[in-house]
Amino acid sequence: MIVGQLGFYWEVHLRPRIEGLTDDEYFWEPVPDMWSVRRDGSGNWVMDWAAPPPEPQPMTTIAWRMMHIAATGLANRTSALFGEDPFPDVDMNHPRRYPSSLPGTAAEAVAYLERTYAAWMTGVSGLDDDGMARKLGPKGGPYADDTMAALVVHINREVMHHGGEIGVLRDLYARRTG
């Protein structure tokens, strides 16, 4: 049921809402000082961030929200928890799990989000009841005592939350004036 929840949301809500996303929309900053995806000094595309984040926390672009879902939500956890782990010595949220360069166009970002979503869904769809009840253990970092089911519910919530924000930003972009 919880795997199906994300599948339904993806098919009916999020995937249709990112169809035809343009680079202008992807990087649109309707207010000053938004966090986005930008080139760093090495020419790589990276997400803006700070630890701890400033108060108030900055608004974020569609680019930032999509990469938050794809890179820091789906890809990092999939690499840690399903298949052969390329970074067995670090937990699921370690920065080494993030790509050194993120997509730099809307089309690349949509394709990357599709790939990370598909990989996550393949992994969680293969879990039986025991797999869902299993604790995350060391790969969970501070969430080591949480179950896979708790993580799946968290990921669902994050994808739906940020996916809804992406939809609102697209609606605002389409209706902007000036």
Tab-separated table of C-alpha atoms in Angstrom:
chain	number	residue	atom	x	y	z
A	1	MET	CA	0.000	0.000	0.000
A	2	ILE	CA	2.733	2.521	0.875
A	3	VAL	CA	4.700	1.673	-2.281
A	4	GLY	CA	1.516	2.044	-4.323
A	5	GLN	CA	0.882	5.444	-2.765
A	6	LEU	CA	4.053	6.887	-4.279
A	7	GLY	CA	3.448	5.089	-7.577
A	8	PHE	CA	-0.008	6.645	-7.859
A	9	TYR	CA	1.295	10.102	-6.936
A	10	TRP	CA	4.081	9.828	-9.521
A	11	GLU	CA	1.846	8.644	-12.360
A	12	VAL	CA	-1.157	10.886	-11.726
A	13	HIS	CA	0.323	14.010	-10.178
A	14	LEU	CA	4.078	14.642	-10.290
A	15	ARG	CA	5.191	13.168	-13.620
A	16	PRO	CA	2.447	14.970	-15.586
A	17	ARG	CA	3.274	18.248	-13.768
A	18	ILE	CA	6.918	18.213	-14.898
A	19	GLU	CA	6.110	17.395	-18.527
A	20	GLY	CA	7.420	20.162	-20.782
A	21	LEU	CA	9.390	21.887	-18.012
A	22	THR	CA	11.597	24.594	-19.532
A	23	ASP	CA	15.001	25.792	-18.397
A	24	ASP	CA	13.495	29.216	-17.621
A	25	GLU	CA	10.952	27.617	-15.266
A	26	TYR	CA	13.521	25.251	-13.787
A	27	PHE	CA	15.784	28.105	-12.704
A	28	TRP	CA	13.109	30.805	-12.155
A	29	GLU	CA	13.674	32.905	-9.019
A	30	PRO	CA	10.515	34.911	-8.292
A	31	VAL	CA	11.978	36.392	-5.090
A	32	PRO	CA	15.518	37.457	-4.161
A	33	ASP	CA	18.066	35.138	-2.556
A	34	MET	CA	16.434	31.845	-3.512
A	35	TRP	CA	18.336	28.600	-3.236
A	36	SER	CA	18.795	26.850	-6.567
A	37	VAL	CA	21.161	24.635	-8.527
A	38	ARG	CA	24.185	26.620	-9.728
A	39	ARG	CA	27.648	26.115	-11.149
A	40	ASP	CA	30.398	25.973	-8.549
A	41	GLY	CA	34.014	27.065	-9.023
A	42	SER	CA	34.795	23.753	-10.765
A	43	GLY	CA	31.950	24.109	-13.263
A	44	ASN	CA	29.813	21.435	-11.582
A	45	TRP	CA	26.115	22.000	-10.968
A	46	VAL	CA	25.455	21.886	-7.201
A	47	MET	CA	22.598	22.717	-4.828
A	48	ASP	CA	22.752	25.799	-2.627
A	49	TRP	CA	22.735	24.879	1.048
A	50	ALA	CA	24.093	25.841	4.438
A	51	ALA	CA	24.359	24.029	7.746
A	52	PRO	CA	22.626	25.210	9.725
A	53	PRO	CA	20.297	26.909	7.242
A	54	PRO	CA	19.761	30.636	7.647
A	55	GLU	CA	16.645	31.965	9.347
A	56	PRO	CA	14.308	32.404	7.719
A	57	GLN	CA	15.105	29.556	5.369
A	58	PRO	CA	15.389	30.677	1.746
A	59	MET	CA	12.697	29.956	-0.785
A	60	THR	CA	13.811	27.329	-3.293
A	61	THR	CA	13.527	27.043	-7.063
A	62	ILE	CA	12.035	24.164	-9.026
A	63	ALA	CA	15.635	23.097	-9.726
A	64	TRP	CA	16.449	22.897	-6.019
A	65	ARG	CA	13.231	21.047	-5.195
A	66	MET	CA	13.672	18.505	-7.996
A	67	MET	CA	17.243	17.774	-6.960
A	68	HIS	CA	16.226	17.585	-3.309
A	69	ILE	CA	13.801	14.826	-4.312
A	70	ALA	CA	16.119	13.092	-6.796
A	71	ALA	CA	19.650	13.429	-5.422
A	72	THR	CA	19.219	13.968	-1.677
A	73	GLY	CA	16.060	11.918	-1.308
A	74	LEU	CA	15.951	9.015	-3.728
A	75	ALA	CA	19.413	8.426	-5.218
A	76	ASN	CA	21.368	8.551	-1.965
A	77	ARG	CA	19.034	6.170	-0.150
A	78	THR	CA	18.769	3.789	-3.091
A	79	SER	CA	22.560	3.518	-3.326
A	80	ALA	CA	22.819	2.802	0.400
A	81	LEU	CA	19.977	0.346	0.782
A	82	PHE	CA	19.512	-1.556	-2.489
A	83	GLY	CA	22.011	-3.489	-4.579
A	84	GLU	CA	25.756	-3.247	-4.236
A	85	ASP	CA	26.560	-0.215	-2.089
A	86	PRO	CA	29.271	1.940	-3.741
A	87	PHE	CA	29.989	3.622	-0.379
A	88	PRO	CA	29.670	0.890	2.275
A	89	ASP	CA	31.469	2.958	4.921
A	90	VAL	CA	28.977	5.869	5.068
A	91	ASP	CA	25.297	6.257	5.926
A	92	MET	CA	22.471	6.978	3.485
A	93	ASN	CA	22.691	10.772	3.879
A	94	HIS	CA	26.445	11.191	3.502
A	95	PRO	CA	27.417	13.831	0.899
A	96	ARG	CA	29.587	11.285	-0.972
A	97	ARG	CA	26.333	9.709	-2.132
A	98	TYR	CA	25.337	12.878	-4.021
A	99	PRO	CA	26.446	13.297	-7.630
A	100	SER	CA	29.477	15.543	-8.107
A	101	SER	CA	27.466	17.449	-10.701
A	102	LEU	CA	23.698	17.687	-10.955
A	103	PRO	CA	21.687	18.173	-14.141
A	104	GLY	CA	22.112	21.635	-15.618
A	105	THR	CA	18.971	21.719	-17.758
A	106	ALA	CA	15.307	21.019	-17.128
A	107	ALA	CA	15.274	18.100	-19.583
A	108	GLU	CA	18.303	16.501	-17.895
A	109	ALA	CA	16.693	17.062	-14.488
A	110	VAL	CA	13.431	15.391	-15.524
A	111	ALA	CA	15.380	12.412	-16.895
A	112	TYR	CA	17.479	12.195	-13.712
A	113	LEU	CA	14.380	12.356	-11.515
A	114	GLU	CA	12.767	9.602	-13.610
A	115	ARG	CA	15.855	7.378	-13.186
A	116	THR	CA	16.158	7.923	-9.453
A	117	TYR	CA	12.427	7.368	-8.952
A	118	ALA	CA	12.534	4.131	-10.979
A	119	ALA	CA	15.546	2.812	-9.051
A	120	TRP	CA	13.922	3.623	-5.687
A	121	MET	CA	10.636	2.006	-6.720
A	122	THR	CA	12.438	-1.112	-7.940
A	123	GLY	CA	14.144	-1.407	-4.570
A	124	VAL	CA	11.120	-0.816	-2.356
A	125	SER	CA	8.809	-2.894	-4.555
A	126	GLY	CA	11.056	-5.885	-3.894
A	127	LEU	CA	10.623	-5.677	-0.117
A	128	ASP	CA	8.372	-8.193	1.602
A	129	ASP	CA	6.795	-7.671	5.036
A	130	ASP	CA	10.027	-8.673	6.778
A	131	GLY	CA	12.014	-6.289	4.579
A	132	MET	CA	9.664	-3.408	5.406
A	133	ALA	CA	9.913	-4.227	9.128
A	134	ARG	CA	13.724	-4.413	9.059
A	135	LYS	CA	15.566	-1.634	10.906
A	136	LEU	CA	17.801	0.589	8.787
A	137	GLY	CA	20.827	-0.115	10.967
A	138	PRO	CA	24.086	1.786	10.391
A	139	LYS	CA	23.023	2.888	6.892
A	140	GLY	CA	20.264	4.894	8.568
A	141	GLY	CA	22.716	7.103	10.454
A	142	PRO	CA	20.698	8.898	13.147
A	143	TYR	CA	17.642	6.918	11.990
A	144	ALA	CA	19.265	3.498	12.504
A	145	ASP	CA	16.396	2.283	14.691
A	146	ASP	CA	13.715	3.271	12.169
A	147	THR	CA	12.241	0.621	9.887
A	148	MET	CA	12.322	0.553	6.105
A	149	ALA	CA	8.559	1.167	6.175
A	150	ALA	CA	9.140	4.365	8.160
A	151	LEU	CA	11.714	5.491	5.584
A	152	VAL	CA	9.388	4.669	2.678
A	153	VAL	CA	6.597	6.710	4.282
A	154	HIS	CA	9.059	9.580	4.845
A	155	ILE	CA	10.187	9.481	1.204
A	156	ASN	CA	6.558	9.419	0.033
A	157	ARG	CA	5.826	12.484	2.156
A	158	GLU	CA	8.902	14.341	0.882
A	159	VAL	CA	8.170	13.590	-2.788
A	160	MET	CA	4.533	14.630	-2.431
A	161	HIS	CA	5.382	17.761	-0.431
A	162	HIS	CA	8.071	19.036	-2.798
A	163	GLY	CA	6.199	17.789	-5.848
A	164	GLY	CA	3.226	19.934	-4.843
A	165	GLU	CA	5.540	22.920	-4.443
A	166	ILE	CA	6.929	22.300	-7.938
A	167	GLY	CA	3.369	22.390	-9.263
A	168	VAL	CA	2.625	25.671	-7.487
A	169	LEU	CA	5.830	27.255	-8.831
A	170	ARG	CA	4.901	26.147	-12.361
A	171	ASP	CA	1.433	27.660	-11.923
A	172	LEU	CA	2.931	30.937	-10.667
A	173	TYR	CA	5.469	30.997	-13.513
A	174	ALA	CA	2.689	30.534	-16.082
A	175	ARG	CA	0.709	33.424	-14.580
A	176	ARG	CA	3.554	35.841	-13.843
A	177	THR	CA	3.301	39.419	-15.010
A	178	GLY	CA	6.031	41.799	-16.033
